[in-house]
Amino acid sequence: FTHAAVPVIRPYGQVNFAPGVTRYCVVARTRFNHPHWAAPLAAVAGVASLCVAYFFRSEEPVWMPLFYLGFGFLWFLAAIEVRTSYLRLDAETLEFRENFKLMAFSKADIEKVTWEAGCGVSICLVSGEWVKVPTFLENNQGITNSIRAWLKKQ
């Protein structure tokens, strides 16, 4: 007997029990966000729109720079939205922020969760109402499985 049976936990759910014996444990994620590159990309697009508006200020009709100013403003709103939106699975509440609205549901309020291709993830409340859950460029089945695991967790 050369190695203890005590597992060594490694990053990303990999567990080593002994040299050459590796098992993976399933760990459900509890927080989902947009990718880190999405907000800076939207901000760059906003700056580009403002630059186009600046260069069109004297050569084009009056509506052209105003259009690009409005477009730049919308890009900056998109960058703020991408940065502040999330889905979080706390101990007893599912909370998400999308489109500048915060919604929270307790475990007792949620009857089931499902997903369909093209429709995304939805939760069915005890009252019979269906609520669409944001997916943040994630796999719909993965988010659904994480919510199901969270619902089963005591």
Coordinates of N, CA and C in Angstrom, one line a residue:
F1 N 0.8 -1.2 0.0 CA 0.0 0.0 0.0 C 0.9 1.2 0.0
T2 N 0.9 1.9 -1.1 CA 1.8 3.0 -1.3 C 1.1 4.4 -1.3
H3 N -0.2 4.4 -1.7 CA -0.9 5.6 -1.9 C -2.2 5.6 -1.0
A4 N -2.5 6.7 -0.4 CA -3.7 6.8 0.4 C -4.9 6.9 -0.6
A5 N -6.1 6.6 -0.1 CA -7.3 6.6 -0.9 C -7.9 8.0 -0.8
V6 N -7.2 9.0 -0.3 CA -7.8 10.3 -0.2 C -7.6 11.0 -1.5
P7 N -8.7 11.5 -2.1 CA -8.7 12.2 -3.4 C -8.0 13.5 -3.3
V8 N -7.3 13.9 -4.4 CA -6.7 15.2 -4.5 C -7.5 15.9 -5.6
I9 N -8.1 17.0 -5.1 CA -9.0 17.8 -6.0 C -8.1 18.7 -6.9
R10 N -8.3 18.7 -8.2 CA -7.6 19.6 -9.1 C -8.6 20.5 -9.7
P11 N -8.1 21.6 -10.4 CA -9.0 22.5 -11.1 C -9.9 21.8 -12.1
Y12 N -11.1 22.4 -12.4 CA -12.0 22.0 -13.4 C -12.6 20.6 -13.2
G13 N -12.8 20.3 -11.9 CA -13.5 19.1 -11.5 C -12.7 17.8 -11.7
Q14 N -11.4 17.8 -12.0 CA -10.7 16.6 -12.2 C -10.2 16.1 -10.8
V15 N -10.5 14.8 -10.5 CA -10.1 14.3 -9.2 C -9.2 13.1 -9.4
N16 N -8.0 13.1 -8.8 CA -7.0 12.0 -8.9 C -7.1 11.2 -7.6
F17 N -7.4 9.9 -7.7 CA -7.5 9.0 -6.6 C -6.1 8.3 -6.4
A18 N -5.5 8.0 -7.4 CA -4.2 7.4 -7.3 C -3.5 7.6 -8.7
P19 N -2.2 7.4 -8.8 CA -1.5 7.6 -10.1 C -2.1 6.7 -11.1
G20 N -2.6 7.3 -12.2 CA -3.1 6.6 -13.3 C -4.7 6.4 -13.2
V21 N -5.3 6.7 -12.1 CA -6.7 6.6 -11.9 C -7.3 8.0 -11.8
T22 N -8.0 8.4 -12.8 CA -8.6 9.8 -12.9 C -10.1 9.7 -13.1
R23 N -10.9 10.3 -12.3 CA -12.3 10.4 -12.5 C -12.7 11.9 -12.6
Y24 N -13.8 12.2 -13.3 CA -14.2 13.5 -13.4 C -15.6 13.6 -12.6
C25 N -15.7 14.6 -11.8 CA -16.9 14.8 -11.1 C -17.7 16.0 -11.8
V26 N -19.0 15.9 -11.7 CA -19.8 17.0 -12.4 C -20.1 18.1 -11.3
V27 N -19.7 19.3 -11.7 CA -19.9 20.5 -10.9 C -20.7 21.4 -11.6
A28 N -21.9 21.7 -11.2 CA -22.8 22.6 -11.8 C -22.4 24.1 -11.6
R29 N -22.4 24.9 -12.6 CA -22.0 26.3 -12.5 C -23.1 27.0 -11.8
T30 N -22.8 28.1 -11.1 CA -23.8 28.8 -10.4 C -23.9 30.3 -10.9
R31 N -23.0 30.7 -11.8 CA -23.1 32.0 -12.4 C -22.7 32.0 -13.8
F32 N -23.6 32.7 -14.6 CA -23.4 32.8 -16.1 C -23.3 34.2 -16.5
N33 N -22.4 34.6 -17.3 CA -22.3 36.0 -17.8 C -22.0 35.9 -19.3
H34 N -22.1 37.1 -19.9 CA -21.6 37.2 -21.3 C -20.1 37.0 -21.4
P35 N -19.6 36.6 -22.5 CA -18.1 36.5 -22.7 C -17.4 37.8 -22.4
H36 N -16.2 37.8 -21.9 CA -15.5 39.0 -21.5 C -15.2 39.9 -22.6
W37 N -15.2 39.4 -23.8 CA -14.8 40.2 -25.0 C -16.0 41.0 -25.6
A38 N -17.2 40.6 -25.1 CA -18.4 41.2 -25.7 C -18.6 42.7 -25.4
A39 N -18.4 43.1 -24.2 CA -18.6 44.5 -23.8 C -17.5 45.4 -24.5
P40 N -16.2 45.0 -24.4 CA -15.2 45.9 -25.2 C -15.5 46.0 -26.7
L41 N -16.0 44.9 -27.2 CA -16.3 44.9 -28.7 C -17.5 45.9 -29.0
A42 N -18.5 45.9 -28.1 CA -19.6 46.9 -28.3 C -19.1 48.3 -28.0
A43 N -18.2 48.5 -27.1 CA -17.7 49.9 -26.9 C -16.8 50.3 -28.0
V44 N -16.1 49.5 -28.6 CA -15.3 49.8 -29.8 C -16.2 50.2 -31.0
A45 N -17.3 49.4 -31.1 CA -18.3 49.8 -32.2 C -18.9 51.1 -31.9
G46 N -19.1 51.5 -30.7 CA -19.7 52.8 -30.3 C -18.7 53.9 -30.6
V47 N -17.4 53.7 -30.3 CA -16.4 54.7 -30.7 C -16.3 54.9 -32.2
A48 N -16.4 53.7 -32.9 CA -16.3 53.8 -34.4 C -17.5 54.6 -34.9
S49 N -18.7 54.4 -34.4 CA -19.8 55.1 -34.8 C -19.7 56.6 -34.6
L50 N -19.2 57.0 -33.4 CA -18.9 58.4 -33.1 C -17.9 59.0 -34.0
C51 N -16.9 58.2 -34.4 CA -15.9 58.7 -35.3 C -16.5 59.0 -36.7
V52 N -17.3 58.1 -37.2 CA -18.0 58.2 -38.4 C -18.9 59.5 -38.4
A53 N -19.6 59.7 -37.3 CA -20.4 60.9 -37.2 C -19.6 62.1 -37.2
Y54 N -18.4 62.1 -36.6 CA -17.5 63.3 -36.6 C -17.0 63.6 -38.0
F55 N -16.7 62.6 -38.8 CA -16.2 62.8 -40.1 C -17.2 63.2 -41.1
F56 N -18.5 62.8 -40.8 CA -19.6 63.1 -41.7 C -20.3 64.5 -41.3
R57 N -19.8 65.2 -40.4 CA -20.5 66.3 -39.8 C -20.6 67.5 -40.8
S58 N -19.7 67.6 -41.8 CA -19.8 68.8 -42.7 C -20.0 68.4 -44.2
E59 N -19.8 67.2 -44.5 CA -19.8 66.8 -45.9 C -21.1 66.1 -46.3
E60 N -21.9 65.6 -45.4 CA -23.1 64.9 -45.7 C -24.3 65.6 -45.2
P61 N -25.5 65.2 -45.6 CA -26.7 65.8 -45.1 C -26.8 65.8 -43.5
V62 N -27.6 66.6 -42.9 CA -27.6 66.8 -41.5 C -28.0 65.5 -40.8
W63 N -28.9 64.7 -41.4 CA -29.4 63.5 -40.7 C -28.3 62.4 -40.6
M64 N -27.3 62.5 -41.4 CA -26.3 61.4 -41.4 C -25.4 61.4 -40.1
P65 N -24.8 62.5 -39.7 CA -24.1 62.5 -38.4 C -25.0 62.2 -37.2
L66 N -26.3 62.7 -37.3 CA -27.2 62.4 -36.2 C -27.5 60.9 -36.1
F67 N -27.7 60.3 -37.2 CA -27.9 58.9 -37.3 C -26.8 58.1 -36.6
Y68 N -25.5 58.5 -36.9 CA -24.4 57.8 -36.4 C -24.2 58.1 -34.9
L69 N -24.5 59.3 -34.5 CA -24.5 59.6 -33.0 C -25.5 58.7 -32.3
G70 N -26.7 58.6 -32.8 CA -27.7 57.7 -32.2 C -27.2 56.3 -32.1
F71 N -26.6 55.8 -33.3 CA -26.1 54.5 -33.3 C -25.0 54.2 -32.3
G72 N -24.1 55.2 -32.2 CA -23.0 55.1 -31.2 C -23.6 55.0 -29.8
F73 N -24.6 55.8 -29.5 CA -25.3 55.8 -28.2 C -25.9 54.4 -27.9
L74 N -26.5 53.8 -28.9 CA -27.1 52.5 -28.7 C -26.0 51.4 -28.5
W75 N -24.8 51.6 -29.2 CA -23.7 50.7 -28.9 C -23.2 50.8 -27.5
F76 N -23.1 52.0 -26.9 CA -22.7 52.1 -25.6 C -23.7 51.6 -24.6
L77 N -25.0 51.7 -24.9 CA -26.0 51.0 -24.1 C -25.9 49.5 -24.1
A78 N -25.6 49.0 -25.3 CA -25.3 47.6 -25.4 C -24.1 47.1 -24.6
A79 N -23.1 47.9 -24.6 CA -21.9 47.6 -23.8 C -22.2 47.5 -22.3
I80 N -23.0 48.5 -21.9 CA -23.5 48.5 -20.4 C -24.3 47.3 -20.1
E81 N -25.3 47.0 -21.0 CA -26.2 45.8 -20.8 C -25.4 44.5 -20.8
V82 N -24.4 44.4 -21.7 CA -23.6 43.1 -21.7 C -22.8 43.0 -20.4
R83 N -22.3 44.1 -19.9 CA -21.5 44.1 -18.7 C -22.3 43.8 -17.5
T84 N -23.5 44.3 -17.4 CA -24.3 44.2 -16.2 C -25.2 43.0 -16.1
S85 N -25.4 42.3 -17.2 CA -26.4 41.1 -17.2 C -25.7 39.9 -16.7
Y86 N -26.5 39.0 -16.0 CA -26.0 37.8 -15.5 C -27.1 36.8 -15.1
L87 N -26.8 35.6 -14.8 CA -27.7 34.6 -14.3 C -27.0 34.0 -13.1
R88 N -27.6 34.0 -11.9 CA -27.0 33.5 -10.7 C -27.9 32.5 -10.0
L89 N -27.4 31.4 -9.6 CA -28.1 30.4 -8.9 C -27.6 30.4 -7.4
D90 N -28.3 31.2 -6.6 CA -27.9 31.3 -5.1 C -28.5 30.1 -4.4
A91 N -28.3 30.1 -3.1 CA -28.8 28.9 -2.3 C -30.3 28.6 -2.5
E92 N -31.1 29.6 -2.5 CA -32.5 29.4 -2.6 C -33.2 30.2 -3.7
T93 N -32.5 31.0 -4.5 CA -33.1 31.9 -5.5 C -32.3 31.8 -6.8
L94 N -33.1 31.8 -7.9 CA -32.5 31.9 -9.3 C -32.7 33.4 -9.6
E95 N -31.7 34.1 -9.9 CA -31.7 35.5 -10.2 C -31.0 35.8 -11.5
F96 N -31.7 36.6 -12.3 CA -31.0 37.0 -13.6 C -31.4 38.5 -13.9
R97 N -30.4 39.1 -14.5 CA -30.6 40.5 -14.9 C -30.4 40.5 -16.4
E98 N -31.4 41.0 -17.2 CA -31.3 41.1 -18.6 C -32.2 42.3 -19.0
N99 N -31.7 43.0 -20.1 CA -32.5 44.2 -20.6 C -32.8 45.2 -19.4
F100 N -31.8 45.4 -18.6 CA -31.9 46.4 -17.4 C -33.0 46.0 -16.5
K101 N -33.5 44.8 -16.5 CA -34.5 44.3 -15.5 C -33.9 43.2 -14.7
L102 N -34.2 43.2 -13.4 CA -33.8 42.2 -12.5 C -35.0 41.3 -12.1
M103 N -34.8 40.0 -12.3 CA -35.9 39.0 -11.9 C -35.3 38.0 -11.0
A104 N -36.1 37.6 -10.0 CA -35.6 36.6 -9.1 C -36.8 35.6 -8.8
F105 N -36.5 34.3 -8.7 CA -37.5 33.3 -8.4 C -36.9 32.3 -7.4
S106 N -37.7 32.0 -6.4 CA -37.2 31.0 -5.4 C -37.4 29.6 -5.9
K107 N -36.7 28.6 -5.3 CA -36.8 27.2 -5.7 C -38.3 26.7 -5.6
A108 N -39.0 27.2 -4.6 CA -40.4 26.8 -4.4 C -41.3 27.3 -5.6
D109 N -40.9 28.4 -6.2 CA -41.7 28.9 -7.3 C -41.5 28.2 -8.6
I110 N -40.4 27.5 -8.8 CA -40.1 26.9 -10.1 C -40.6 25.4 -10.1
E111 N -41.4 25.1 -11.1 CA -41.9 23.8 -11.2 C -40.9 22.9 -12.1
K112 N -40.5 23.4 -13.2 CA -39.6 22.7 -14.1 C -38.8 23.7 -15.0
V113 N -37.8 23.1 -15.6 CA -37.0 23.9 -16.6 C -36.8 23.1 -17.8
T114 N -36.8 23.7 -19.0 CA -36.7 23.0 -20.2 C -36.0 23.9 -21.3
W115 N -35.6 23.3 -22.4 CA -35.0 24.0 -23.5 C -35.4 23.4 -24.8
E116 N -35.4 24.2 -25.8 CA -35.7 23.7 -27.2 C -34.7 24.5 -28.1
A117 N -34.3 23.8 -29.2 CA -33.5 24.4 -30.2 C -34.2 25.6 -30.8
G118 N -33.6 26.8 -30.8 CA -34.2 28.0 -31.4 C -35.0 28.7 -30.4
C119 N -35.4 28.2 -29.3 CA -36.2 28.9 -28.3 C -35.5 29.2 -27.0
G120 N -34.4 28.6 -26.7 CA -33.6 28.9 -25.5 C -34.1 28.1 -24.3
V121 N -33.7 28.6 -23.1 CA -34.1 28.0 -21.9 C -35.3 28.7 -21.3
S122 N -36.2 27.9 -20.8 CA -37.4 28.5 -20.1 C -37.7 27.8 -18.8
I123 N -38.2 28.5 -17.9 CA -38.6 27.9 -16.6 C -40.1 28.0 -16.5
C124 N -40.8 27.0 -16.0 CA -42.2 27.0 -15.7 C -42.4 27.2 -14.2
L125 N -43.2 28.2 -13.9 CA -43.4 28.5 -12.5 C -44.6 27.7 -12.0
V126 N -44.8 27.6 -10.7 CA -45.9 26.9 -10.1 C -47.2 27.5 -10.6
S127 N -47.3 28.8 -10.9 CA -48.5 29.4 -11.3 C -48.9 29.0 -12.8
G128 N -48.0 28.3 -13.5 CA -48.2 28.0 -14.9 C -47.6 28.9 -15.9
E129 N -47.0 30.0 -15.4 CA -46.4 31.0 -16.3 C -45.0 30.5 -16.7
W130 N -44.7 30.7 -18.0 CA -43.4 30.4 -18.5 C -42.5 31.7 -18.6
V131 N -41.3 31.6 -18.2 CA -40.3 32.7 -18.2 C -39.1 32.3 -18.9
K132 N -38.7 33.1 -19.9 CA -37.5 32.8 -20.7 C -36.3 33.2 -19.9
V133 N -35.3 32.4 -19.8 CA -34.0 32.6 -19.1 C -32.9 33.0 -20.1
P134 N -32.2 34.1 -19.8 CA -31.1 34.4 -20.7 C -30.0 33.4 -20.8
T135 N -29.4 33.2 -21.9 CA -28.4 32.1 -22.1 C -26.9 32.7 -22.3
F136 N -26.7 33.9 -22.6 CA -25.4 34.5 -22.7 C -24.4 33.8 -23.5
L137 N -24.8 33.4 -24.7 CA -23.9 32.7 -25.7 C -23.4 31.3 -25.1
E138 N -24.2 30.8 -24.2 CA -23.8 29.5 -23.6 C -24.6 28.4 -24.2
N139 N -24.3 27.2 -24.0 CA -25.1 26.0 -24.4 C -26.4 25.9 -23.7
N140 N -27.5 25.9 -24.4 CA -28.8 25.9 -23.7 C -29.0 24.6 -22.9
Q141 N -28.5 23.5 -23.3 CA -28.6 22.3 -22.6 C -27.8 22.4 -21.3
G142 N -26.6 23.0 -21.4 CA -25.8 23.1 -20.2 C -26.4 24.0 -19.1
I143 N -27.0 25.1 -19.5 CA -27.7 26.0 -18.6 C -28.9 25.2 -18.0
T144 N -29.6 24.5 -18.8 CA -30.8 23.8 -18.3 C -30.3 22.7 -17.3
N145 N -29.3 22.0 -17.6 CA -28.8 21.0 -16.7 C -28.3 21.6 -15.4
S146 N -27.6 22.8 -15.4 CA -27.2 23.4 -14.2 C -28.4 23.8 -13.4
I147 N -29.4 24.4 -14.0 CA -30.6 24.8 -13.2 C -31.3 23.5 -12.6
R148 N -31.4 22.4 -13.4 CA -32.0 21.2 -12.8 C -31.2 20.7 -11.6
A149 N -29.9 20.7 -11.8 CA -29.0 20.2 -10.6 C -29.2 21.1 -9.4
W150 N -29.4 22.4 -9.7 CA -29.6 23.4 -8.6 C -30.9 23.1 -7.9
L151 N -32.0 22.8 -8.7 CA -33.3 22.5 -8.2 C -33.3 21.3 -7.3
K152 N -32.5 20.3 -7.7 CA -32.5 19.0 -6.9 C -31.6 19.1 -5.7
K153 N -30.7 20.1 -5.7 CA -29.8 20.3 -4.5 C -30.6 20.7 -3.3
Q154 N -30.3 20.1 -2.2 CA -31.0 20.4 -0.9 C -30.4 21.6 -0.2

